[in-house]
DNA sequence: ATGACGCCTTCCAGGCGA
């Protein structure tokens, strides 16, 4: 079973690119973030033609998450309880006996911006919510966490410590997800590898290696035992067939059935 | 310090992303 996460940065603008990737990589389940499309306008037909059904939690212009899968998707939750004002950032479904959630965590903007405490509060709600939902079934959560877990995950290394995405407040909350029983699947298999999932569009950041690892798949320990491989699909951060890529690469994990 | 690139939106200059 192949499970993926991808911040697509605008699904309508990215549709042909996403379909190209689905055709090439054939994920069974994919959580998407920053779909930036209202549910009524979601391009379901294009996904159905590609063999996927999709559950969506979108809004106009910003944010938005969705789960596409080759099998039935039963929606269990749309939106993080108590955090509705932060936008459409979470959806959870049951897919083929697996509990899967995808999240677009708030950015926070700047340590002195009002969005920063909002980000921390959103994480506190996520930590609390996860402690309830991940128990008792195979569970996996993937998304754009907008936190750099460790200096190894940032092109600037320790020089970025204390700046946005790299503060103790953010990293301790990411650690709380792990302390709650989840495993960072990429880091689990590749403890020392530096691999990024996001590069700024500007200034040639991709080609200069100026990236961050902020897109993660986290699984319960039972899921980690089924893990075969995790790929940060850097090739799909490049232009394909004349189509513009998202600023995030897809990330996928292969699990034994 | 700023801008760079690309997305979005009562449509096009300005906000936002990370």
PDB file of C-alpha atoms in Angstrom, chain A residues 35-192:
ATOM      1  CA  UNK A  35      -6.165  22.787  -2.561  1.00  0.00           C
ATOM      2  CA  UNK A  36      -7.532  26.370  -2.541  1.00  0.00           C
ATOM      3  CA  UNK A  37     -10.876  25.274  -3.935  1.00  0.00           C
ATOM      4  CA  UNK A  38     -14.377  25.169  -2.533  1.00  0.00           C
ATOM      5  CA  UNK A  39     -15.932  21.716  -2.250  1.00  0.00           C
ATOM      6  CA  UNK A  40     -18.555  22.448  -4.913  1.00  0.00           C
ATOM      7  CA  UNK A  41     -15.852  23.352  -7.428  1.00  0.00           C
ATOM      8  CA  UNK A  42     -13.565  20.387  -6.708  1.00  0.00           C
ATOM      9  CA  UNK A  43     -12.600  18.582  -9.955  1.00  0.00           C
ATOM     10  CA  UNK A  44     -13.984  15.186  -8.908  1.00  0.00           C
ATOM     11  CA  UNK A  45     -14.478  13.957 -12.472  1.00  0.00           C
ATOM     12  CA  UNK A  46     -10.788  14.249 -13.333  1.00  0.00           C
ATOM     13  CA  UNK A  47      -9.892  12.173 -10.267  1.00  0.00           C
ATOM     14  CA  UNK A  48     -12.580   9.599 -10.993  1.00  0.00           C
ATOM     15  CA  UNK A  49     -11.255   9.218 -14.523  1.00  0.00           C
ATOM     16  CA  UNK A  50      -7.846   8.533 -12.971  1.00  0.00           C
ATOM     17  CA  UNK A  51      -9.353   5.883 -10.686  1.00  0.00           C
ATOM     18  CA  UNK A  52      -9.647   7.877  -7.463  1.00  0.00           C
ATOM     19  CA  UNK A  53     -12.456   9.020  -5.278  1.00  0.00           C
ATOM     20  CA  UNK A  54     -11.924  12.120  -3.191  1.00  0.00           C
ATOM     21  CA  UNK A  55     -13.173  13.489   0.109  1.00  0.00           C
ATOM     22  CA  UNK A  56     -12.713  17.238   0.415  1.00  0.00           C
ATOM     23  CA  UNK A  57     -12.659  19.917   3.067  1.00  0.00           C
ATOM     24  CA  UNK A  58     -12.065  23.127   1.199  1.00  0.00           C
ATOM     25  CA  UNK A  59     -12.736  26.836   1.305  1.00  0.00           C
ATOM     26  CA  UNK A  60     -12.486  29.733  -1.069  1.00  0.00           C
ATOM     27  CA  UNK A  61      -9.060  30.966  -2.041  1.00  0.00           C
ATOM     28  CA  UNK A  62      -6.925  29.571   0.770  1.00  0.00           C
ATOM     29  CA  UNK A  63      -6.065  26.418   2.681  1.00  0.00           C
ATOM     30  CA  UNK A  64      -8.163  23.355   1.874  1.00  0.00           C
ATOM     31  CA  UNK A  65      -7.377  19.655   2.274  1.00  0.00           C
ATOM     32  CA  UNK A  66      -8.536  16.496   0.521  1.00  0.00           C
ATOM     33  CA  UNK A  67      -8.011  12.732   0.581  1.00  0.00           C
ATOM     34  CA  UNK A  68      -7.947  10.827  -2.697  1.00  0.00           C
ATOM     35  CA  UNK A  69      -7.911   7.035  -2.749  1.00  0.00           C
ATOM     36  CA  UNK A  70      -8.307   4.088  -5.068  1.00  0.00           C
ATOM     37  CA  UNK A  71     -10.821   2.574  -2.673  1.00  0.00           C
ATOM     38  CA  UNK A  72     -13.792   3.812  -0.674  1.00  0.00           C
ATOM     39  CA  UNK A  73     -13.184   6.905   1.432  1.00  0.00           C
ATOM     40  CA  UNK A  74     -15.377   7.215   4.508  1.00  0.00           C
ATOM     41  CA  UNK A  75     -15.069  10.700   5.986  1.00  0.00           C
ATOM     42  CA  UNK A  76     -14.808  10.688   9.765  1.00  0.00           C
ATOM     43  CA  UNK A  77     -13.912  14.324  10.447  1.00  0.00           C
ATOM     44  CA  UNK A  78     -13.739  17.634   8.602  1.00  0.00           C
ATOM     45  CA  UNK A  79     -11.871  20.364  10.436  1.00  0.00           C
ATOM     46  CA  UNK A  80      -9.960  20.341  13.723  1.00  0.00           C
ATOM     47  CA  UNK A  81     -12.467  20.739  16.568  1.00  0.00           C
ATOM     48  CA  UNK A  82     -12.370  24.200  18.142  1.00  0.00           C
ATOM     49  CA  UNK A  83     -10.047  25.558  15.447  1.00  0.00           C
ATOM     50  CA  UNK A  84     -12.572  26.308  12.721  1.00  0.00           C
ATOM     51  CA  UNK A  85     -11.553  29.990  12.572  1.00  0.00           C
ATOM     52  CA  UNK A  86      -8.074  28.947  11.423  1.00  0.00           C
ATOM     53  CA  UNK A  87      -9.482  27.667   8.121  1.00  0.00           C
ATOM     54  CA  UNK A  88      -9.974  24.305   6.416  1.00  0.00           C
ATOM     55  CA  UNK A  89      -6.860  22.437   7.526  1.00  0.00           C
ATOM     56  CA  UNK A  90      -7.749  18.896   8.547  1.00  0.00           C
ATOM     57  CA  UNK A  91      -9.687  15.963   7.188  1.00  0.00           C
ATOM     58  CA  UNK A  92      -9.744  12.404   8.462  1.00  0.00           C
ATOM     59  CA  UNK A  93     -11.154   9.359   6.751  1.00  0.00           C
ATOM     60  CA  UNK A  94     -11.197   5.600   6.952  1.00  0.00           C
ATOM     61  CA  UNK A  95      -9.726   4.053   3.832  1.00  0.00           C
ATOM     62  CA  UNK A  96      -9.509   0.281   3.506  1.00  0.00           C
ATOM     63  CA  UNK A  97      -9.354  -0.341   7.246  1.00  0.00           C
ATOM     64  CA  UNK A  98      -6.785   2.396   7.748  1.00  0.00           C
ATOM     65  CA  UNK A  99      -7.388   5.626   9.623  1.00  0.00           C
ATOM     66  CA  UNK A 100      -5.814   8.461   7.657  1.00  0.00           C
ATOM     67  CA  UNK A 101      -5.771  12.175   8.362  1.00  0.00           C
ATOM     68  CA  UNK A 102      -4.182  14.962   6.412  1.00  0.00           C
ATOM     69  CA  UNK A 103      -3.301  18.371   7.805  1.00  0.00           C
ATOM     70  CA  UNK A 104      -2.230  21.771   6.601  1.00  0.00           C
ATOM     71  CA  UNK A 105      -0.805  23.235   9.790  1.00  0.00           C
ATOM     72  CA  UNK A 106      -0.771  27.018  10.200  1.00  0.00           C
ATOM     73  CA  UNK A 107       2.333  28.827   9.051  1.00  0.00           C
ATOM     74  CA  UNK A 108       2.675  31.324  11.903  1.00  0.00           C
ATOM     75  CA  UNK A 109       4.332  33.927   9.644  1.00  0.00           C
ATOM     76  CA  UNK A 110       6.663  35.450  12.210  1.00  0.00           C
ATOM     77  CA  UNK A 111       7.414  35.106  15.911  1.00  0.00           C
ATOM     78  CA  UNK A 112       5.894  38.522  16.561  1.00  0.00           C
ATOM     79  CA  UNK A 113       2.824  38.048  14.372  1.00  0.00           C
ATOM     80  CA  UNK A 114      -0.587  37.224  15.831  1.00  0.00           C
ATOM     81  CA  UNK A 115      -0.576  34.084  13.690  1.00  0.00           C
ATOM     82  CA  UNK A 116       2.254  32.599  15.766  1.00  0.00           C
ATOM     83  CA  UNK A 117       0.299  32.002  18.988  1.00  0.00           C
ATOM     84  CA  UNK A 118      -2.569  30.892  16.762  1.00  0.00           C
ATOM     85  CA  UNK A 119      -0.262  28.267  15.258  1.00  0.00           C
ATOM     86  CA  UNK A 120       0.777  27.033  18.713  1.00  0.00           C
ATOM     87  CA  UNK A 121      -2.861  26.845  19.837  1.00  0.00           C
ATOM     88  CA  UNK A 122      -3.758  24.917  16.680  1.00  0.00           C
ATOM     89  CA  UNK A 123      -0.987  22.434  17.441  1.00  0.00           C
ATOM     90  CA  UNK A 124      -2.156  22.063  21.023  1.00  0.00           C
ATOM     91  CA  UNK A 125      -5.613  21.210  19.699  1.00  0.00           C
ATOM     92  CA  UNK A 126      -4.100  18.740  17.218  1.00  0.00           C
ATOM     93  CA  UNK A 127      -2.062  17.018  19.933  1.00  0.00           C
ATOM     94  CA  UNK A 128      -5.164  16.679  22.083  1.00  0.00           C
ATOM     95  CA  UNK A 129      -7.326  15.474  19.194  1.00  0.00           C
ATOM     96  CA  UNK A 130      -4.757  12.897  18.066  1.00  0.00           C
ATOM     97  CA  UNK A 131      -4.524  11.330  21.494  1.00  0.00           C
ATOM     98  CA  UNK A 132      -8.152  10.287  21.025  1.00  0.00           C
ATOM     99  CA  UNK A 133      -8.250   9.231  17.375  1.00  0.00           C
ATOM    100  CA  UNK A 134      -5.046   7.304  16.876  1.00  0.00           C
ATOM    101  CA  UNK A 135      -5.764   4.679  19.491  1.00  0.00           C
ATOM    102  CA  UNK A 136      -7.072   1.294  18.509  1.00  0.00           C
ATOM    103  CA  UNK A 137      -6.704   1.230  14.740  1.00  0.00           C
ATOM    104  CA  UNK A 138      -3.961   1.427  12.153  1.00  0.00           C
ATOM    105  CA  UNK A 139      -3.469   5.174  11.862  1.00  0.00           C
ATOM    106  CA  UNK A 140      -1.396   7.497   9.768  1.00  0.00           C
ATOM    107  CA  UNK A 141      -1.319  11.278   9.446  1.00  0.00           C
ATOM    108  CA  UNK A 142       0.420  13.162   6.685  1.00  0.00           C
ATOM    109  CA  UNK A 143       0.667  16.765   5.781  1.00  0.00           C
ATOM    110  CA  UNK A 144       2.420  20.072   5.627  1.00  0.00           C
ATOM    111  CA  UNK A 145       3.374  20.571   9.267  1.00  0.00           C
ATOM    112  CA  UNK A 146       5.106  23.917   8.747  1.00  0.00           C
ATOM    113  CA  UNK A 147       7.693  22.921  11.343  1.00  0.00           C
ATOM    114  CA  UNK A 148      11.302  21.938  10.678  1.00  0.00           C
ATOM    115  CA  UNK A 149      11.719  19.028  13.123  1.00  0.00           C
ATOM    116  CA  UNK A 150      15.499  19.327  13.573  1.00  0.00           C
ATOM    117  CA  UNK A 151      18.478  21.314  12.257  1.00  0.00           C
ATOM    118  CA  UNK A 152      19.200  18.443   9.831  1.00  0.00           C
ATOM    119  CA  UNK A 153      15.887  19.244   8.135  1.00  0.00           C
ATOM    120  CA  UNK A 154      16.886  22.803   7.223  1.00  0.00           C
ATOM    121  CA  UNK A 155      19.395  23.951   4.642  1.00  0.00           C
ATOM    122  CA  UNK A 156      20.646  26.497   7.163  1.00  0.00           C
ATOM    123  CA  UNK A 157      21.094  23.858   9.846  1.00  0.00           C
ATOM    124  CA  UNK A 158      21.480  25.171  13.381  1.00  0.00           C
ATOM    125  CA  UNK A 159      21.790  28.734  12.093  1.00  0.00           C
ATOM    126  CA  UNK A 160      18.007  28.733  11.751  1.00  0.00           C
ATOM    127  CA  UNK A 161      17.364  27.692  15.359  1.00  0.00           C
ATOM    128  CA  UNK A 162      15.015  30.132  17.050  1.00  0.00           C
ATOM    129  CA  UNK A 163      13.564  31.471  13.810  1.00  0.00           C
ATOM    130  CA  UNK A 164      10.067  30.696  12.537  1.00  0.00           C
ATOM    131  CA  UNK A 165       9.568  26.912  11.942  1.00  0.00           C
ATOM    132  CA  UNK A 166      12.630  26.245  14.106  1.00  0.00           C
ATOM    133  CA  UNK A 167      11.612  27.576  17.524  1.00  0.00           C
ATOM    134  CA  UNK A 168      11.563  25.539  20.695  1.00  0.00           C
ATOM    135  CA  UNK A 169       7.813  26.187  20.966  1.00  0.00           C
ATOM    136  CA  UNK A 170       7.182  24.637  17.556  1.00  0.00           C
ATOM    137  CA  UNK A 171       9.657  21.777  17.820  1.00  0.00           C
ATOM    138  CA  UNK A 172       8.386  20.766  21.259  1.00  0.00           C
ATOM    139  CA  UNK A 173       4.886  20.482  19.803  1.00  0.00           C
ATOM    140  CA  UNK A 174       6.099  18.367  16.914  1.00  0.00           C
ATOM    141  CA  UNK A 175       7.925  16.225  19.471  1.00  0.00           C
ATOM    142  CA  UNK A 176       4.671  15.894  21.397  1.00  0.00           C
ATOM    143  CA  UNK A 177       3.138  14.203  18.357  1.00  0.00           C
ATOM    144  CA  UNK A 178       5.960  11.663  18.448  1.00  0.00           C
ATOM    145  CA  UNK A 179       5.736  11.286  22.223  1.00  0.00           C
ATOM    146  CA  UNK A 180       2.060  10.478  21.696  1.00  0.00           C
ATOM    147  CA  UNK A 181       3.062   7.339  19.839  1.00  0.00           C
ATOM    148  CA  UNK A 182       3.600   8.455  16.254  1.00  0.00           C
ATOM    149  CA  UNK A 183       6.725   7.783  14.224  1.00  0.00           C
ATOM    150  CA  UNK A 184       8.192  10.161  11.631  1.00  0.00           C
ATOM    151  CA  UNK A 185       8.325   7.549   8.888  1.00  0.00           C
ATOM    152  CA  UNK A 186      11.001   9.164   6.740  1.00  0.00           C
ATOM    153  CA  UNK A 187      13.292   9.810   9.699  1.00  0.00           C
ATOM    154  CA  UNK A 188      12.626   6.321  11.041  1.00  0.00           C
ATOM    155  CA  UNK A 189      14.157   4.711   7.959  1.00  0.00           C
ATOM    156  CA  UNK A 190      16.756   7.369   7.218  1.00  0.00           C
ATOM    157  CA  UNK A 191      17.994   8.737  10.547  1.00  0.00           C
ATOM    158  CA  UNK A 192      20.887  10.739   9.142  1.00  0.00           C
TER     159      UNK A 192
END
